[in-house]
JSON list of C-alpha atoms in Angstrom, two decimals:
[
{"chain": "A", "resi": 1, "resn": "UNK", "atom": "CA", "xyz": [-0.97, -19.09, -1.33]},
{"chain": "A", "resi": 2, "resn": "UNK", "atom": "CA", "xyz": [-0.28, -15.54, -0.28]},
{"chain": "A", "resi": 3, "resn": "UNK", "atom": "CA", "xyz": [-3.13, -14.00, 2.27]},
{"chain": "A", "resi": 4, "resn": "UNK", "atom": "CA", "xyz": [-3.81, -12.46, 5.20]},
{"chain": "A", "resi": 5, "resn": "UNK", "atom": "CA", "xyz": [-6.88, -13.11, 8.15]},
{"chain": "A", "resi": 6, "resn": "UNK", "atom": "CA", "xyz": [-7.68, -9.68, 9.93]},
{"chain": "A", "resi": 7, "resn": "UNK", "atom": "CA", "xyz": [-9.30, -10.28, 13.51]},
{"chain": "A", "resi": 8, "resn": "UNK", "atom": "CA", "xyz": [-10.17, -8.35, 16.69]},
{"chain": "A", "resi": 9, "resn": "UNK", "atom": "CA", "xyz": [-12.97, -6.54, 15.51]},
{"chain": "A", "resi": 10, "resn": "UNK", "atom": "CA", "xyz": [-16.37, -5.81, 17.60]},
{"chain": "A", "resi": 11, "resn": "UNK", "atom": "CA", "xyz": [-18.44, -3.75, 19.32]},
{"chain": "A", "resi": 12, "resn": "UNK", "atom": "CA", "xyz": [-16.77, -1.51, 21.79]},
{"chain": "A", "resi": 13, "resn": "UNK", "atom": "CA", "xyz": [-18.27, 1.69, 24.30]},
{"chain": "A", "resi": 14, "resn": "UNK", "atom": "CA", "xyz": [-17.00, 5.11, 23.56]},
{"chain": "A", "resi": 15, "resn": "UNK", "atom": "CA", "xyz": [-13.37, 5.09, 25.29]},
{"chain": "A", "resi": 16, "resn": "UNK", "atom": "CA", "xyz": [-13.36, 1.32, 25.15]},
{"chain": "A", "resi": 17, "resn": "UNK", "atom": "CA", "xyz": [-10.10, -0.86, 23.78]},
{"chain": "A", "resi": 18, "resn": "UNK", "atom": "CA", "xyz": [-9.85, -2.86, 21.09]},
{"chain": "A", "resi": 19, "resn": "UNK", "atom": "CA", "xyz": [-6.71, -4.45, 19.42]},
{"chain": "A", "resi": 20, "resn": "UNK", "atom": "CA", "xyz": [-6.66, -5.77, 16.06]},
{"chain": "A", "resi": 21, "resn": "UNK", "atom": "CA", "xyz": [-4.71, -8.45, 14.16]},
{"chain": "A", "resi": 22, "resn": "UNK", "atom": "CA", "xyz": [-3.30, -8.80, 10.90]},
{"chain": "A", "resi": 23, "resn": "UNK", "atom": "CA", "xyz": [-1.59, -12.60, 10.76]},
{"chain": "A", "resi": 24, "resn": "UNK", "atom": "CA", "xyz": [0.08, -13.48, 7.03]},
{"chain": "A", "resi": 25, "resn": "UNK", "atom": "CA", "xyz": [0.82, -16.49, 5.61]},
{"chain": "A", "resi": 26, "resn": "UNK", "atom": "CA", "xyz": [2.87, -17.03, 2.19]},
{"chain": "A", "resi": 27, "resn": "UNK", "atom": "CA", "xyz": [4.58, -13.69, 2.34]},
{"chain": "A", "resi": 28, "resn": "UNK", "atom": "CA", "xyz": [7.86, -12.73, 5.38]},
{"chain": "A", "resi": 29, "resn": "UNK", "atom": "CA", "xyz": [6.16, -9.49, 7.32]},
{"chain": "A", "resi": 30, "resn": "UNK", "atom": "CA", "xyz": [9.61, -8.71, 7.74]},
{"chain": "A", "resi": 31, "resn": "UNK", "atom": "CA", "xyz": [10.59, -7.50, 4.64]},
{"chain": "A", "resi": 32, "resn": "UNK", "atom": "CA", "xyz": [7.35, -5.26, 4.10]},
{"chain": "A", "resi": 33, "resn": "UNK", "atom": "CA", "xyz": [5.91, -2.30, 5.37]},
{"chain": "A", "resi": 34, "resn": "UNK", "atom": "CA", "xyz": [2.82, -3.18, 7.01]},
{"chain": "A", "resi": 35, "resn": "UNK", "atom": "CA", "xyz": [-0.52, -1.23, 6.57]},
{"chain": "A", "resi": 36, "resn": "UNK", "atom": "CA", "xyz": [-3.67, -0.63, 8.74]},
{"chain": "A", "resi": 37, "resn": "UNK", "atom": "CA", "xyz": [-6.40, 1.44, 6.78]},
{"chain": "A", "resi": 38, "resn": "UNK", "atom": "CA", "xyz": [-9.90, 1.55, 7.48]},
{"chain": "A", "resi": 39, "resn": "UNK", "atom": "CA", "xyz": [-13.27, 2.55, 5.59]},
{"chain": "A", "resi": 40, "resn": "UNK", "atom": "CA", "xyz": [-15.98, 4.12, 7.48]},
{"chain": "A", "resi": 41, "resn": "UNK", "atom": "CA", "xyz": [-19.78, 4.15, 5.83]},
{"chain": "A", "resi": 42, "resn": "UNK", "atom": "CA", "xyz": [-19.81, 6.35, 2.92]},
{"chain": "A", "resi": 43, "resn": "UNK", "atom": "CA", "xyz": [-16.02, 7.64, 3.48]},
{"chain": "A", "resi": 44, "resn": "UNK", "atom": "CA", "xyz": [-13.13, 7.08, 1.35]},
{"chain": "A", "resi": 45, "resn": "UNK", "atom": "CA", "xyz": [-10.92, 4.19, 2.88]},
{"chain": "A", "resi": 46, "resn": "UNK", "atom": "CA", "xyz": [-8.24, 5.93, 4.75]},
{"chain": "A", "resi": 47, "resn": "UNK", "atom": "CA", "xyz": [-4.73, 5.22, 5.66]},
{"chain": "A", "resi": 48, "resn": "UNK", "atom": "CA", "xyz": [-4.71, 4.84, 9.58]},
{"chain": "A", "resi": 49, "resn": "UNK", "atom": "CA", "xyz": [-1.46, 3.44, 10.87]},
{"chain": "A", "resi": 50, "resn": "UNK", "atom": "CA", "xyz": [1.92, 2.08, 8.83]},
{"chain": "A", "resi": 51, "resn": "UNK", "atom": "CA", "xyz": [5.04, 0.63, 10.21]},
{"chain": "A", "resi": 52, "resn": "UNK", "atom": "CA", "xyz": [8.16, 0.09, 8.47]},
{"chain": "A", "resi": 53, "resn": "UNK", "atom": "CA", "xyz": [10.74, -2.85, 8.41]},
{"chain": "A", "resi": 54, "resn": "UNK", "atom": "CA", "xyz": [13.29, -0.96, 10.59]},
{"chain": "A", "resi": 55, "resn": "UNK", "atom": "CA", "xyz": [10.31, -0.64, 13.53]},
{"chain": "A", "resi": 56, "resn": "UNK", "atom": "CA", "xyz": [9.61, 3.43, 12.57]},
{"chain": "A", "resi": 57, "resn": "UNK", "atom": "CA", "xyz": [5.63, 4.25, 12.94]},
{"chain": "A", "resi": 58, "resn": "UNK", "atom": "CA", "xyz": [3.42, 6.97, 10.87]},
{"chain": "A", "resi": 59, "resn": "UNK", "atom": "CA", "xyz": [-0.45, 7.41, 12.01]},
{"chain": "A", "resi": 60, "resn": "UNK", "atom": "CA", "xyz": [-3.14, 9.65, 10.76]},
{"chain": "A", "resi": 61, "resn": "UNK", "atom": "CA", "xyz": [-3.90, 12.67, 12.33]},
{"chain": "A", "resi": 62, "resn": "UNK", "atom": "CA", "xyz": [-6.93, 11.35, 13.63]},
{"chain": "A", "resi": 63, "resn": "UNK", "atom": "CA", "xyz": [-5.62, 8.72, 15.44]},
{"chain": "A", "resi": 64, "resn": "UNK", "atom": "CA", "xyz": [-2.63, 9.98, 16.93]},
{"chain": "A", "resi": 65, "resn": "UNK", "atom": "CA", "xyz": [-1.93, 8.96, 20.52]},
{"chain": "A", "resi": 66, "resn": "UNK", "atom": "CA", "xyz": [-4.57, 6.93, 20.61]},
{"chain": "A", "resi": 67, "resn": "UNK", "atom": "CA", "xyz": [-3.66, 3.80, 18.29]},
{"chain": "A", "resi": 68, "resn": "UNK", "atom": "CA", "xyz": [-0.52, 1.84, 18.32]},
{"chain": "A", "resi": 69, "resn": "UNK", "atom": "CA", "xyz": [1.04, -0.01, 15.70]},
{"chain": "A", "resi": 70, "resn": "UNK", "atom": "CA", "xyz": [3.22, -3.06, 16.44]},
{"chain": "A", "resi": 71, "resn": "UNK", "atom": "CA", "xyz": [4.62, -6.01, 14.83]},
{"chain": "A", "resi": 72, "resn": "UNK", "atom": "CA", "xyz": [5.96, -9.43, 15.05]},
{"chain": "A", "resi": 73, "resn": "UNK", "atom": "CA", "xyz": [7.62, -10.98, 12.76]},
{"chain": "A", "resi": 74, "resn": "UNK", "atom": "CA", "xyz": [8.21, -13.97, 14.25]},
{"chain": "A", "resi": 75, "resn": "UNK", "atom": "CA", "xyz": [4.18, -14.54, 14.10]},
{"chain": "A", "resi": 76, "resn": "UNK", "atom": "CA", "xyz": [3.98, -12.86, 10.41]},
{"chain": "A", "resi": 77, "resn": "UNK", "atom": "CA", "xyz": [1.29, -10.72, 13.05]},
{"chain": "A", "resi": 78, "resn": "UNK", "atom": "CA", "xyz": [0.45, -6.86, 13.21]},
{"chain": "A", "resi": 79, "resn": "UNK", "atom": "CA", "xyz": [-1.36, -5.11, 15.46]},
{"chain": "A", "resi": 80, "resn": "UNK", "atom": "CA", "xyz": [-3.09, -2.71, 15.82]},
{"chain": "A", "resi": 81, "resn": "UNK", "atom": "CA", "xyz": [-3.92, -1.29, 19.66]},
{"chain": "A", "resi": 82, "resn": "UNK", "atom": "CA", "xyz": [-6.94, 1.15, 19.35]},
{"chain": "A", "resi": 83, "resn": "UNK", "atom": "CA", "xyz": [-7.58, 3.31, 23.07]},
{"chain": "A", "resi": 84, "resn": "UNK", "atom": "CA", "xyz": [-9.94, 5.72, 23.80]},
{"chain": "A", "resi": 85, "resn": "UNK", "atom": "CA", "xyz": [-11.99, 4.78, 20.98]},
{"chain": "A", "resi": 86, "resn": "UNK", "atom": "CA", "xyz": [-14.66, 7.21, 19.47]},
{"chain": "A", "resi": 87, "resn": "UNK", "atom": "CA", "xyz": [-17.48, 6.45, 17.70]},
{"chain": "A", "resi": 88, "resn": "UNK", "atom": "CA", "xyz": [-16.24, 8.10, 14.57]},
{"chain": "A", "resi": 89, "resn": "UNK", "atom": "CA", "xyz": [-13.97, 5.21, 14.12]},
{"chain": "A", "resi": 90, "resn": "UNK", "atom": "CA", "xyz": [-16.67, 2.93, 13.68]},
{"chain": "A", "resi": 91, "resn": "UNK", "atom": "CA", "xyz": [-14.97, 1.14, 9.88]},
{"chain": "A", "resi": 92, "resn": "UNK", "atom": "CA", "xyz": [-13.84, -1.68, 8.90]},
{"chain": "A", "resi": 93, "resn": "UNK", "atom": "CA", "xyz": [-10.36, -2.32, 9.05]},
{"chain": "A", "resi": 94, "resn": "UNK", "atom": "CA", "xyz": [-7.81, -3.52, 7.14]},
{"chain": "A", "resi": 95, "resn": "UNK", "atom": "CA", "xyz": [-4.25, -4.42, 6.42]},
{"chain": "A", "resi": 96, "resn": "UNK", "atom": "CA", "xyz": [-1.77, -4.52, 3.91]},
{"chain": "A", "resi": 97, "resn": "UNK", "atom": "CA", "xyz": [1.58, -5.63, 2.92]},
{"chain": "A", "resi": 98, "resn": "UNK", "atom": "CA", "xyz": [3.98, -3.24, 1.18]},
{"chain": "A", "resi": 99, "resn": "UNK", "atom": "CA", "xyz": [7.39, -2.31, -0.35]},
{"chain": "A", "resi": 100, "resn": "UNK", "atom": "CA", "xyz": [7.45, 0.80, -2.31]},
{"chain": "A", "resi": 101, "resn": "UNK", "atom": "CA", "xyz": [3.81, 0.93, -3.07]},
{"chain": "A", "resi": 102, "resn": "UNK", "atom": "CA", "xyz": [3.94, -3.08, -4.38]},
{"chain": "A", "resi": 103, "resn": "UNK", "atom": "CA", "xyz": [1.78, -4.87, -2.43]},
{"chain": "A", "resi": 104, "resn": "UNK", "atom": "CA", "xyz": [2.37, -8.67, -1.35]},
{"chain": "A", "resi": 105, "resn": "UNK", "atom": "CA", "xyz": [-0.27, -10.16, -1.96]},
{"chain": "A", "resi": 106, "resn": "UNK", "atom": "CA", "xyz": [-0.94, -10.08, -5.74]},
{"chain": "A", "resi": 107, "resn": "UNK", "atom": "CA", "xyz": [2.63, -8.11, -6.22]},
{"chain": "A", "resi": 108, "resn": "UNK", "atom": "CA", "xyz": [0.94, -5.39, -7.64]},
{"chain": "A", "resi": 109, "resn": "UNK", "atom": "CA", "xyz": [0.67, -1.54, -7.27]},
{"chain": "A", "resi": 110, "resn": "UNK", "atom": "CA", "xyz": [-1.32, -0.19, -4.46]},
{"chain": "A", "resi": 111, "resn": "UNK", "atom": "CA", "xyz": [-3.00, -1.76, -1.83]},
{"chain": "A", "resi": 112, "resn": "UNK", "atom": "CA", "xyz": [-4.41, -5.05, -1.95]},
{"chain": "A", "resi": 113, "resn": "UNK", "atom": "CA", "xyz": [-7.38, -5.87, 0.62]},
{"chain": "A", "resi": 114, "resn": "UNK", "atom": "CA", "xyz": [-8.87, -8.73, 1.90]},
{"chain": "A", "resi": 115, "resn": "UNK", "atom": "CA", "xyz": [-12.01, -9.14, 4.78]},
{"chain": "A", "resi": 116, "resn": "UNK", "atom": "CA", "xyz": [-11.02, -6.64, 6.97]},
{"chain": "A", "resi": 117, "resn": "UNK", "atom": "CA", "xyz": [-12.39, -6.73, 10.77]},
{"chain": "A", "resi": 118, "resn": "UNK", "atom": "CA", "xyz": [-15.59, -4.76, 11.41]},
{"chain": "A", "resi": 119, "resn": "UNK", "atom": "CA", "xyz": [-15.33, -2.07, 14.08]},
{"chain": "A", "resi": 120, "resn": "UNK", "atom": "CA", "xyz": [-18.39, -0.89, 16.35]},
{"chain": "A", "resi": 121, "resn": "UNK", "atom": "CA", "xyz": [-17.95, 2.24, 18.41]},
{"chain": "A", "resi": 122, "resn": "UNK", "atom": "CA", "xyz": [-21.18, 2.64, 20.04]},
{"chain": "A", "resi": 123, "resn": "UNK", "atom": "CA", "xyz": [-23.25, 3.15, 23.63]}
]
């Protein structure tokens, strides 16, 4: 059974740390591009952070220089290291497994998501 358990989520002070895990089981990270995206209250999810299978990293604007994508594949893990947090990132996350716009978990066009891990950026 393909799936995936998101973690790391919480509550978190403005310029606080968090980092977030994806860990799959039933697919090989290796061969995917992995996906964090995240859906605020009453926003459109959003693509956040992406890394490919050769190790190259896109983020959105918003997030630039502030979160860090990893992976390893030896775990079937990604991460997702969020600094300097702002309370406008308050969402819950997600991730997803891709190659060419197939996802891995149902093999099927476009993202697939599962619980995601609620972030809290809040005094």
């Amino acid at each position: 059974q393909v799936q995936r358990v998101e973690s790391g989520g919480g509550l978190v002070e403005p310029g606080g740390s968090l980092r977030l895990s994806c860990a799959a089981s039933g697919i090989s990270c290796r061969f995917y591009t992995m996906d964090w995206y995240r859906q605020a209250p009453g926003k459109q999810r959003e693509l956040v952070a992406e890394i490919s299978t050769d190790g190259s990293e896109n983020y959105g604007n918003s997030v630039m220089c502030r979160f860090t994508i990893s992976r390893d594949n030896g775990k079937n893990t990604v991460y997702l290291q969020m600094n300097s947090l702002k309370p406008e990132y308050t969402a819950v996350y997600y991730c997803n497994a891709e190659i060419n716009g197939i996802n891995g978990y149902d093999d099927r066009p476009g993202p697939h998501w599962g619980q995601g891990t609620q972030v809290t950026v809040s005094s």
